[in-house]
CSV table of C-alpha atoms in Angstrom, one decimal:
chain,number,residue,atom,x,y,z
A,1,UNK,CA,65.9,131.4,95.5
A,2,UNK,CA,67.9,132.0,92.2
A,3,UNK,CA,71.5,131.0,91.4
A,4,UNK,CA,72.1,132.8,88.0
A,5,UNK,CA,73.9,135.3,87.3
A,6,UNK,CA,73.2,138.9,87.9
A,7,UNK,CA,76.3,140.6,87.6
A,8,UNK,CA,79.8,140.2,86.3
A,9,UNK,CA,82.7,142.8,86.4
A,10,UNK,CA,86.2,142.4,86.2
A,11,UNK,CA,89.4,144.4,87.2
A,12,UNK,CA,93.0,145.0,87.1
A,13,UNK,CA,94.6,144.2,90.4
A,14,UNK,CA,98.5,142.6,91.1
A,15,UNK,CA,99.4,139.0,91.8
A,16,UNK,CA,102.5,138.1,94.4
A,17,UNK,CA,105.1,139.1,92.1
A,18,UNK,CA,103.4,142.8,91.5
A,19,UNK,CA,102.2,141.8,88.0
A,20,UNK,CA,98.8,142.7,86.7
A,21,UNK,CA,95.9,140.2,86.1
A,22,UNK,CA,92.4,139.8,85.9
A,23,UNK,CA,90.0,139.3,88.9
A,24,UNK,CA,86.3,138.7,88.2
A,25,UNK,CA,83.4,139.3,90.7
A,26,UNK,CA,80.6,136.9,89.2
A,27,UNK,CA,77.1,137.7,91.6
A,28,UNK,CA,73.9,135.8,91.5
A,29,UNK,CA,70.1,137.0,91.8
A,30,UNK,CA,70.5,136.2,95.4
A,31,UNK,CA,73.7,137.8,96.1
A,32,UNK,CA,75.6,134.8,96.0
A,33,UNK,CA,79.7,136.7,95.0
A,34,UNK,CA,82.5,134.1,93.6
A,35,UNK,CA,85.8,135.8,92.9
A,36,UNK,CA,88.3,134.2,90.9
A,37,UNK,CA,91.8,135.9,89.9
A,38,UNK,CA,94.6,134.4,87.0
A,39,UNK,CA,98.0,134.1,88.0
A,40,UNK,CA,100.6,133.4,85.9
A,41,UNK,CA,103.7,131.0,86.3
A,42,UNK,CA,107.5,131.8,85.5
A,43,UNK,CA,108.2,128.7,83.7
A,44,UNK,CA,105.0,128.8,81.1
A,45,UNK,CA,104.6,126.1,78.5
A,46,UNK,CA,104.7,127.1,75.1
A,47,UNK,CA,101.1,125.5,74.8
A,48,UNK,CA,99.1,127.2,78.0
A,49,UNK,CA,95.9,129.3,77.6
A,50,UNK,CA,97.1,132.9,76.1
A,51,UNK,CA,97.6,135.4,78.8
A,52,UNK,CA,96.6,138.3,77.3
A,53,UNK,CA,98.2,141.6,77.9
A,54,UNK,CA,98.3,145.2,76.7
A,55,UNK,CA,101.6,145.6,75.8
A,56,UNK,CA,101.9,149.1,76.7
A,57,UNK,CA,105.5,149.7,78.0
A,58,UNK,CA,103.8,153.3,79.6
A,59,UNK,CA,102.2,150.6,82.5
A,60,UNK,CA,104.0,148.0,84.3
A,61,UNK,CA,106.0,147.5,81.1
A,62,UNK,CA,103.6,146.3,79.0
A,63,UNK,CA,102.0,143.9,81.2
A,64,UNK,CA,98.6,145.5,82.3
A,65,UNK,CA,95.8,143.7,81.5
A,66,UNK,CA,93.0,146.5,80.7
A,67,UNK,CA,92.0,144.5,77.2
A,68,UNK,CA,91.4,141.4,79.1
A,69,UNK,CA,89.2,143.2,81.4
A,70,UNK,CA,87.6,144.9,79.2
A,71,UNK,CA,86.7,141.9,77.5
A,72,UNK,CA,85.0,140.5,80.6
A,73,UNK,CA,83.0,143.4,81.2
A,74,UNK,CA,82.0,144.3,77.4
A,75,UNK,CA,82.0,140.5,75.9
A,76,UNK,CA,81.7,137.7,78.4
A,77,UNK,CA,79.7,139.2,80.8
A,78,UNK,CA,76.4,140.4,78.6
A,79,UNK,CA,77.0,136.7,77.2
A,80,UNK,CA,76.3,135.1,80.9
A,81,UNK,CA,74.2,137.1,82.7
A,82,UNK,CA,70.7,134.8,83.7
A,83,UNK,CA,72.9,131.6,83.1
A,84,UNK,CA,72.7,129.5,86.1
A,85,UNK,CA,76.0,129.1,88.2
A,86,UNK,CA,75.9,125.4,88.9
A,87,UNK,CA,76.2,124.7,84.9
A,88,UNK,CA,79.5,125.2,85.1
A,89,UNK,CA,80.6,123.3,81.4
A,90,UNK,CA,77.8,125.2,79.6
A,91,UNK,CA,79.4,128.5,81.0
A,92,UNK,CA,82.7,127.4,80.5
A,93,UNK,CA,82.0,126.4,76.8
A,94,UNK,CA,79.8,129.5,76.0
A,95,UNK,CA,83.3,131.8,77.0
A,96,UNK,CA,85.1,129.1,74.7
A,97,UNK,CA,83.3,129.6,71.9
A,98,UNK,CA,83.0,133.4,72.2
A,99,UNK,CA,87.0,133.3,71.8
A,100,UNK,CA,86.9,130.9,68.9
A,101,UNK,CA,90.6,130.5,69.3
A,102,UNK,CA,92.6,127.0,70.3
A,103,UNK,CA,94.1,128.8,73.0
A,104,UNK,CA,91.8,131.4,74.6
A,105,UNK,CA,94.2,134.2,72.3
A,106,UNK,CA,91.4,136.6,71.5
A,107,UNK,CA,89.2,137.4,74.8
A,108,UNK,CA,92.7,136.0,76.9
A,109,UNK,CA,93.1,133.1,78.9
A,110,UNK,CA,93.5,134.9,81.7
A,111,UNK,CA,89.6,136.7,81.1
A,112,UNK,CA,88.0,133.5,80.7
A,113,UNK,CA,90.0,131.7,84.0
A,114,UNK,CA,89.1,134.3,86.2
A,115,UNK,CA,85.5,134.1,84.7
A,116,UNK,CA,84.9,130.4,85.2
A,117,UNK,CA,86.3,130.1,88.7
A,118,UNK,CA,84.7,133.1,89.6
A,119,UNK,CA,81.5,131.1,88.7
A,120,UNK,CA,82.5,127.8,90.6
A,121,UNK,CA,82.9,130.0,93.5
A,122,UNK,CA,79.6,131.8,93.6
A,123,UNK,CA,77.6,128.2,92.8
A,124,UNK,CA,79.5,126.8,96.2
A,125,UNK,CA,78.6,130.2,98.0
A,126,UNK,CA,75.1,129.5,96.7
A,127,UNK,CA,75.0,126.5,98.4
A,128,UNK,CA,76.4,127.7,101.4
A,129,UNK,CA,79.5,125.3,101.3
A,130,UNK,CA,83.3,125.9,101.1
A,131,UNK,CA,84.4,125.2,98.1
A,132,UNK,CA,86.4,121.9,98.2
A,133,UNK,CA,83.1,120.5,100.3
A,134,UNK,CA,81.1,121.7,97.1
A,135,UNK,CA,84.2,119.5,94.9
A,136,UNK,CA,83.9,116.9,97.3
A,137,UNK,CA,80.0,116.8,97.5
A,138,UNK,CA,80.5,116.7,101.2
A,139,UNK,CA,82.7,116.5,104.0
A,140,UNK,CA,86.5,115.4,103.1
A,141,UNK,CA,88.3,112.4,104.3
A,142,UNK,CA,92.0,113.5,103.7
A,143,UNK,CA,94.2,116.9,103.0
A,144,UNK,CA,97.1,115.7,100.6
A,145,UNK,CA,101.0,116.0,101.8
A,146,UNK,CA,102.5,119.2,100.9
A,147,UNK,CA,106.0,119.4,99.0
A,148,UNK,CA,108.0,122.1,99.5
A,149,UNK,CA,110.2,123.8,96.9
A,150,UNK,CA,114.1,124.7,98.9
A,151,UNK,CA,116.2,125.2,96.8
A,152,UNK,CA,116.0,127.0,93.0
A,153,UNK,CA,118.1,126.4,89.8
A,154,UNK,CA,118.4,128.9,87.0
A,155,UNK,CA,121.1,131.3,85.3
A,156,UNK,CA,123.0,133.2,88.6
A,157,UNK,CA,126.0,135.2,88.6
A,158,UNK,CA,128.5,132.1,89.0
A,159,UNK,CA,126.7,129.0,88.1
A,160,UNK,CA,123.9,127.5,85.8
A,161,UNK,CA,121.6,125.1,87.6
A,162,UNK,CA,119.8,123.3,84.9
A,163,UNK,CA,117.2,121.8,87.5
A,164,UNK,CA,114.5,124.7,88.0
A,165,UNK,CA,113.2,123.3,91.7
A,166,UNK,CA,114.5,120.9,94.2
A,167,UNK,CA,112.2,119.4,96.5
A,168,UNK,CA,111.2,117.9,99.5
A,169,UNK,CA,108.3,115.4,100.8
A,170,UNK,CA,107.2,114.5,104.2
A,171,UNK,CA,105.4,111.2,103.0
A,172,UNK,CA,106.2,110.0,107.0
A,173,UNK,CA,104.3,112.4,108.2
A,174,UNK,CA,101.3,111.0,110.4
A,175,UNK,CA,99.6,114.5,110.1
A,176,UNK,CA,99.0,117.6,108.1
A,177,UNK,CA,100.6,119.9,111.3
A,178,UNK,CA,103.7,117.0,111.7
A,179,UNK,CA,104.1,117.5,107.7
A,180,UNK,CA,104.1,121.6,107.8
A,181,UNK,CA,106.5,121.8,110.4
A,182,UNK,CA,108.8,118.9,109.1
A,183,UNK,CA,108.8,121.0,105.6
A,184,UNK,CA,109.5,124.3,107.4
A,185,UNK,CA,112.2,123.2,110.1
A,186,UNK,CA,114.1,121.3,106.9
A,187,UNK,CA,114.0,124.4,104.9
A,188,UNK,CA,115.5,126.4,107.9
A,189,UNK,CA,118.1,124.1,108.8
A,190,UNK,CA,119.4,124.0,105.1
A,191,UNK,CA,119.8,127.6,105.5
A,192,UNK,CA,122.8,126.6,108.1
A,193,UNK,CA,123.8,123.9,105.8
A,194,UNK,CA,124.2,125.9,102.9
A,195,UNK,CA,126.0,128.8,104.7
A,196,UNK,CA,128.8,126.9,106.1
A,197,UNK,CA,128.7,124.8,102.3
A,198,UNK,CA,129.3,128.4,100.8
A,199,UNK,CA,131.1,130.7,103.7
A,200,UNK,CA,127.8,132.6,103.5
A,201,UNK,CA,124.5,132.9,103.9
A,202,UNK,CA,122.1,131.6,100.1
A,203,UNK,CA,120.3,134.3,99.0
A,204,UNK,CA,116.8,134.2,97.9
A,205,UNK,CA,115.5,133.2,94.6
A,206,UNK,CA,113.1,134.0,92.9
A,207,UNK,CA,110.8,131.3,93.6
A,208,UNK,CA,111.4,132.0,97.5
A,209,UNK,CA,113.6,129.0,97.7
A,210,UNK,CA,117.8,128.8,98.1
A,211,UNK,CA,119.5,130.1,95.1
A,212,UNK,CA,121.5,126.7,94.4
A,213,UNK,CA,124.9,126.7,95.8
A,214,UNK,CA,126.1,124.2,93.4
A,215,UNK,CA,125.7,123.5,89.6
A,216,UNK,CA,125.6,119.9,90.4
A,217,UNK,CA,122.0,118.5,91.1
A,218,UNK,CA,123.6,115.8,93.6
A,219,UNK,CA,126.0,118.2,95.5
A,220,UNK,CA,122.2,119.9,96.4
A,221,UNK,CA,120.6,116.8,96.8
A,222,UNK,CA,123.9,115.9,99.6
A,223,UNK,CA,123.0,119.5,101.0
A,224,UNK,CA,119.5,118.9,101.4
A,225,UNK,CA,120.0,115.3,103.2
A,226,UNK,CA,122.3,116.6,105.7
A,227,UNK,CA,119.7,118.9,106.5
A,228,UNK,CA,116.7,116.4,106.9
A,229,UNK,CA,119.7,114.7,108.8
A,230,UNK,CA,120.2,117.5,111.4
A,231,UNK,CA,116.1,117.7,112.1
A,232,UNK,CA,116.2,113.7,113.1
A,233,UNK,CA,113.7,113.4,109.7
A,234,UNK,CA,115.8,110.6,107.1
A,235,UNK,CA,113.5,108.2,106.5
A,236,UNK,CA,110.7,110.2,106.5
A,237,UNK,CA,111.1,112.8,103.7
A,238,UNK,CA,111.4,112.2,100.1
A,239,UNK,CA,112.6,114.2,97.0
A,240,UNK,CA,111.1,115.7,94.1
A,241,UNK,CA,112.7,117.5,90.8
A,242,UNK,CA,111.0,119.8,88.8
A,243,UNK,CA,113.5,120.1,85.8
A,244,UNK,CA,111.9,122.0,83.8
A,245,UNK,CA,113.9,120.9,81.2
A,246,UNK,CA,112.3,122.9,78.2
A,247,UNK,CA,113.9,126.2,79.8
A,248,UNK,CA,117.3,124.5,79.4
A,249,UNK,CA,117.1,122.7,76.2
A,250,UNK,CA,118.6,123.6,72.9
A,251,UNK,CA,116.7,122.8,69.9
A,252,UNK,CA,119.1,123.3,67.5
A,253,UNK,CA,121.6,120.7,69.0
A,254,UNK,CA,118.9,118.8,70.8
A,255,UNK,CA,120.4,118.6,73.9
A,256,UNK,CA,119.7,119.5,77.6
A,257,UNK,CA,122.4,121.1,80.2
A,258,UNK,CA,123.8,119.6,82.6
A,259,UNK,CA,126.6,119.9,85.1
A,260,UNK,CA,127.5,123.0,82.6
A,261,UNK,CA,127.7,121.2,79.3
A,262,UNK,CA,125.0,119.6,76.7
A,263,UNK,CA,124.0,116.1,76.7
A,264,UNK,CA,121.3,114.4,74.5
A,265,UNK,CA,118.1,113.3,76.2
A,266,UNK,CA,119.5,109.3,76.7
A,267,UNK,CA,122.5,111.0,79.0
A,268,UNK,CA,120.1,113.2,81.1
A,269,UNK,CA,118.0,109.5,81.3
A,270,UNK,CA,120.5,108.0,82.5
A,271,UNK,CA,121.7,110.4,85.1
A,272,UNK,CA,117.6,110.7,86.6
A,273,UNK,CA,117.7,107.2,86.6
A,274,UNK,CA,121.2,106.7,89.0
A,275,UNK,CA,120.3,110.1,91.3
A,276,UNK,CA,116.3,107.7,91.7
A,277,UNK,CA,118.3,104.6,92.7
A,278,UNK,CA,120.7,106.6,95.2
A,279,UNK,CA,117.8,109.0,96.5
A,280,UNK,CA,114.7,108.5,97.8
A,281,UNK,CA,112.8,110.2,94.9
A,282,UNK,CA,108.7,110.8,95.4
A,283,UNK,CA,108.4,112.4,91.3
A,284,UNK,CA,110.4,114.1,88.5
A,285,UNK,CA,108.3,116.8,86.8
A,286,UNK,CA,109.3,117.7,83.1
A,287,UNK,CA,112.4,115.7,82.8
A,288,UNK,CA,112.5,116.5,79.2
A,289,UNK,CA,111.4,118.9,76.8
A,290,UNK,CA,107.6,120.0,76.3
A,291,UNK,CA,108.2,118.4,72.6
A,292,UNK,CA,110.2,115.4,73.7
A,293,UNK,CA,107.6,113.0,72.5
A,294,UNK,CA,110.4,110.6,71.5
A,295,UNK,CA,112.7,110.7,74.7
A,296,UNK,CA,109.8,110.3,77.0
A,297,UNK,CA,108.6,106.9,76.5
A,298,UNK,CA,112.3,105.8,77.0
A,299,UNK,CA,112.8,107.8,80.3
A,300,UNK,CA,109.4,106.3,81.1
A,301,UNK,CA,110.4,102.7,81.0
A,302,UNK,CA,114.1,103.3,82.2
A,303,UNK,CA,113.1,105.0,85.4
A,304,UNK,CA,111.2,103.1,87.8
A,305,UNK,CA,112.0,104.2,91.0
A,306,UNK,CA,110.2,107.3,90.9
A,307,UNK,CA,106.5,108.9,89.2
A,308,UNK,CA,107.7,110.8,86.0
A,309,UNK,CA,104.8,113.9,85.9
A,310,UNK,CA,104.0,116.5,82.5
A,311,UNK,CA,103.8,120.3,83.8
A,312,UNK,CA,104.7,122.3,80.4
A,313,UNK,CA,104.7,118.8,78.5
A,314,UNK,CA,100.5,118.3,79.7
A,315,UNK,CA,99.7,121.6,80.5
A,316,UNK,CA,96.4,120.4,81.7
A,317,UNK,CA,95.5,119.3,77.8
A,318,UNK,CA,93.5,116.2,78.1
A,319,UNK,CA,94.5,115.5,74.6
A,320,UNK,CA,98.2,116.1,75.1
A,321,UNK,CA,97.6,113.6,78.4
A,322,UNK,CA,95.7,110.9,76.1
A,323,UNK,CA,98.8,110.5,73.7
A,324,UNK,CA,101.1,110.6,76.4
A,325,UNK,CA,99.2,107.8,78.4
A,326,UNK,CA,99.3,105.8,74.8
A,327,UNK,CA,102.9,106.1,74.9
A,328,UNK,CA,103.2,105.1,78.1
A,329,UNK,CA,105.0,108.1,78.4
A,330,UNK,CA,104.9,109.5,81.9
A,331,UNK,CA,102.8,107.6,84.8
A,332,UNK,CA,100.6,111.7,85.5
A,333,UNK,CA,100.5,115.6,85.5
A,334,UNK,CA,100.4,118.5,87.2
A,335,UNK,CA,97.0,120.1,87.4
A,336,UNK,CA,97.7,124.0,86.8
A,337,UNK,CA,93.7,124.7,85.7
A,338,UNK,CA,95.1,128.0,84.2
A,339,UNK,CA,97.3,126.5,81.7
A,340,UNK,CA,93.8,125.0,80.0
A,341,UNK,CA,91.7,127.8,80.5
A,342,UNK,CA,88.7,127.1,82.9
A,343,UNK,CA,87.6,124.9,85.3
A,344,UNK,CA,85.8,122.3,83.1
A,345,UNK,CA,88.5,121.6,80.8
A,346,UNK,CA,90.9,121.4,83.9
A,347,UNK,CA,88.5,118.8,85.9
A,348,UNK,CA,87.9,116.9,82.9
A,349,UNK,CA,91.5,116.2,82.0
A,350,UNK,CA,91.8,115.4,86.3
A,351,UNK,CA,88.8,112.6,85.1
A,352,UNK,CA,90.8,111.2,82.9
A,353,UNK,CA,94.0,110.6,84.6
A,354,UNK,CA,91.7,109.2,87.3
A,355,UNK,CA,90.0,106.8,85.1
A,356,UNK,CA,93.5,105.8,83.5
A,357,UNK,CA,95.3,105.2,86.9
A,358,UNK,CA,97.6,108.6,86.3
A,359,UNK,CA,98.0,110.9,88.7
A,360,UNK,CA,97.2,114.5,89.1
A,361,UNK,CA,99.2,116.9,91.5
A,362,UNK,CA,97.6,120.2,91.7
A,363,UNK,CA,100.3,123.5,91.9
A,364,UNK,CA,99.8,126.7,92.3
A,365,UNK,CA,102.2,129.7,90.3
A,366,UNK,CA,105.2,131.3,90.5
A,367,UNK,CA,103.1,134.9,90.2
A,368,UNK,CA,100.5,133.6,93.1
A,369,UNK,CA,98.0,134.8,94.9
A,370,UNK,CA,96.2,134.0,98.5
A,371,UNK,CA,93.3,131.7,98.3
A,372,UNK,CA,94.3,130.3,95.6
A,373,UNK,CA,91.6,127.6,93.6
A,374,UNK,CA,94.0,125.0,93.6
A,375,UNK,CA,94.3,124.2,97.0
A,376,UNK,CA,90.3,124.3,96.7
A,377,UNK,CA,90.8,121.1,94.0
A,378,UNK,CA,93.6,119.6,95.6
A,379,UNK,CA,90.8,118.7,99.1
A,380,UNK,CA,87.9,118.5,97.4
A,381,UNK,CA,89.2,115.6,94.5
A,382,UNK,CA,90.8,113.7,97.4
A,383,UNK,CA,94.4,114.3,95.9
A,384,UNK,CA,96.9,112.4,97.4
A,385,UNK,CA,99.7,114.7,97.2
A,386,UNK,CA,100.7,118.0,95.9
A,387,UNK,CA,103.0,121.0,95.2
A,388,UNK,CA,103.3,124.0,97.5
A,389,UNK,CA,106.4,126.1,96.9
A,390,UNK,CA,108.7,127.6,99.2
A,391,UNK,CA,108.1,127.9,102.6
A,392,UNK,CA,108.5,131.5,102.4
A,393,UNK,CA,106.0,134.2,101.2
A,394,UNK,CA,102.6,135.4,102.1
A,395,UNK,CA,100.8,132.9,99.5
A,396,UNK,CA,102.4,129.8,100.2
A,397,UNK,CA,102.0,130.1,103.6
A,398,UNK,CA,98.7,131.0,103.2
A,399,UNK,CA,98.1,127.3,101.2
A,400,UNK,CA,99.9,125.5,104.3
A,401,UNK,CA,97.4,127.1,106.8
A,402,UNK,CA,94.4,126.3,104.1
A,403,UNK,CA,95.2,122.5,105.2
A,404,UNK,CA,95.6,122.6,108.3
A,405,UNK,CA,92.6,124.7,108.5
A,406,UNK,CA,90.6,122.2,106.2
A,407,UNK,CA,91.7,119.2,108.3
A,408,UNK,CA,90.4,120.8,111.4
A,409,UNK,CA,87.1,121.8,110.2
A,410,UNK,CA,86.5,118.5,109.1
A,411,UNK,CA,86.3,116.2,111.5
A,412,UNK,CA,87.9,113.2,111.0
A,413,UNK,CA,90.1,114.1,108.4
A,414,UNK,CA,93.5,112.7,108.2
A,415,UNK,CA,96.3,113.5,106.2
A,416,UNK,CA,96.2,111.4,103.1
A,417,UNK,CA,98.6,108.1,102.8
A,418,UNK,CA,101.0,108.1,100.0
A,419,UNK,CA,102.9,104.8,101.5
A,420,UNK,CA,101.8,103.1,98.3
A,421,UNK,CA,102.5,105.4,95.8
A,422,UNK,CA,105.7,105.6,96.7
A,423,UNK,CA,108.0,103.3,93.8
A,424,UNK,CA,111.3,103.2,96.0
């Protein structure tokens, strides 16, 4: 029996959002096939892994990804083939130095990604094990609570929501089916909510959530408890903000929107800080911008009543994460392996937050696709709790029914408790 590699070819296929990436088919001697595919997000930090595209506006406006391909097939490949699958950091680190760049910009993020989770996947087929059981070196204990992005900020027509996702938690759930259906019958009752709010039916952002029916963050957050309020649920569903704030900010003034004008960071601070001590908040994700070295520390120590993660600020960077955790600058991060490039750099900067008492909340993209790896690392590292989108869409469904069906196959697996975590 043989695990290395035999084969690797790559191709052009779409994610959820019809844009092109990179999927890699990475077979062993014995027939062993991991596939692995690179999304890419909507709200991208200025330092994730280089997606690399052609920039040809003849094909899907310039966003095909032939060269990346190209360079799996021609460059990566010949460089792997006989390498075992089950050394995944001496594959990963043989792609990295191939590119030779600090952010994967010559072979393209997206190549090497789809390469290295490609390879995790055909060392768990090669042992016969799905994939989180391979993470988990055995049979899981816990699936973590899903969130579930409702309603979506951004430049509309008539308003400017500064806040890019508002959120929901079941963290009173006593299962992983009770926490599905309390995320989905909230996100269809706000539906009713928002339509007699706005004389009208919400329309659908782009994110699959409610285009926000109100520039001000708390008018949503009023919205959203009237419907957790309707479905019998206060009490035993929390919020979560992903800001985004970097999308919003102004670097020449240094100052963030909100309510539809510009405030410095203290102000935004300030107002996080009364909306945690009037709501039942679970995190706030990127309150500030992905440079905001300064303002983070502050928001850190002002707001305790809530976890303050790093999407764009982290982007799965264990360095970036090791100077934030010396300035006691946010208490974790979200874990978007693509943003660093490949699977060893992404579980290594998951080590660290683990070893330093930070947490890690895996997420999948905007531009997503089914089976995505994430939910793969969210069960298989025992994470406690995690992001899932919108109720809405093929690919977020399909990571609601990954853990239900992960609970089920695993018996004795409960849904994870979060009753400590939680800081209000």
């Amino acid at each position: 029996m043989s695990s290395k590699i035999k084969s690797i070819h790559a191709r052009q296929i779409v994610d959820c959002k019809c844009r092109p990436m990179v999927e890699v088919d990475v077979v062993t001697e014995d027939g062993a096939l991991g596939r692995g595919c690179a999304p890419t997000g909507s709200s991208v930090g200025k330092f994730e892994s280089f997606v690399l595209r052609d920039n040809n506006p003849a094909e899907y406006n310039g966003l095909s990804v032939h060269h990346a391909v190209d360079n799996v097939n021609q460059i990566i490949a010949p460089a792997l083939i006989g390498k075992d699958v089950h050394n995944q950091k001496e594959i990963d680190q043989i792609m990295i130095d191939l590119d030779g760049t600090s952010d994967k910009r010559k072979l393209g993020g997206n190549a090497i990604y789809s390469t290295s989770i490609a390879v995790l996947r055909a060392a768990a087929k090669a042992e016969n094990l799905p994939l989180y059981n391979y993470l988990a070196n055995g049979p899981i204990k816990t699936v973590p609570v899903p969130s579930f992005n409702i309603i979506n900020g951004g430049h509309y027509e008539n308003l400017t929501q500064p806040f890019n996702e508002f959120i929901i938690m079941p963290y009173g759930a006593s299962t992983i089916y009770e926490a599905v259906e309390m995320g989905i019958r909230t996100f269809q009752e706000l539906e009713k909510v928002i339509t007699r709010y706005l004389g009208h039916k919400p329309s659908v952002a782009p994110s699959y959530g409610y285009v926000s029916p109100s520039e001000d963050p708390e008018e949503n957050l009023k919205l959203i408890a009237q419907a957790i309020d309707a479905c019998g649920y206060t009490g035993k569903i929390g919020f979560a903000f992903d800001c985004a704030s970097s999308e919003m900010y102004d670097k020449d003034s240094n100052t963030y929107l909100l309510k539809g004008k510009r405030v410095a960071a203290e102000e935004l601070i300030d107002y996080a800080k009364s909306l945690t001590e009037n709501y039942p908040f679970v995190f706030i994700e990127d309150l500030l911008d992905e440079e905001d070295w300064d303002s983070y520390p502050k928001a850190h120590k002002a707001i305790t009543r809530t976890v303050l993660l790093g999407d764009d600020f982290i982007v799965t960077n264990i360095e970036r994460l090791k100077r934030a955790y010396e300035l006691q600058a946010i208490d974790g991060f979200i874990l978007k392996p693509n943003q660093v490039g490949t699977i060893s750099e992404a579980l290594d900067t998951f080590r660290f937050a683990k070893e330093h008492q930070l947490f890690a909340t895996p997420s999948g993209r905007s531009g997503g696709v089914v089976g995505d790896v994430v939910m793969d690392l969210a069960v298989g590292l025992g994470i406690p709790f995690i992001k899932n989108g919108a109720p809405r869409s093929g690919e977020r469904i399909d990571k609601l029914n990954f853990l239900m069906r992960a609970c089920d196959l695993n018996p004795g697996c409960q849904l994870a408790d979060i009753s400590s975590l939680l800081k209000f």
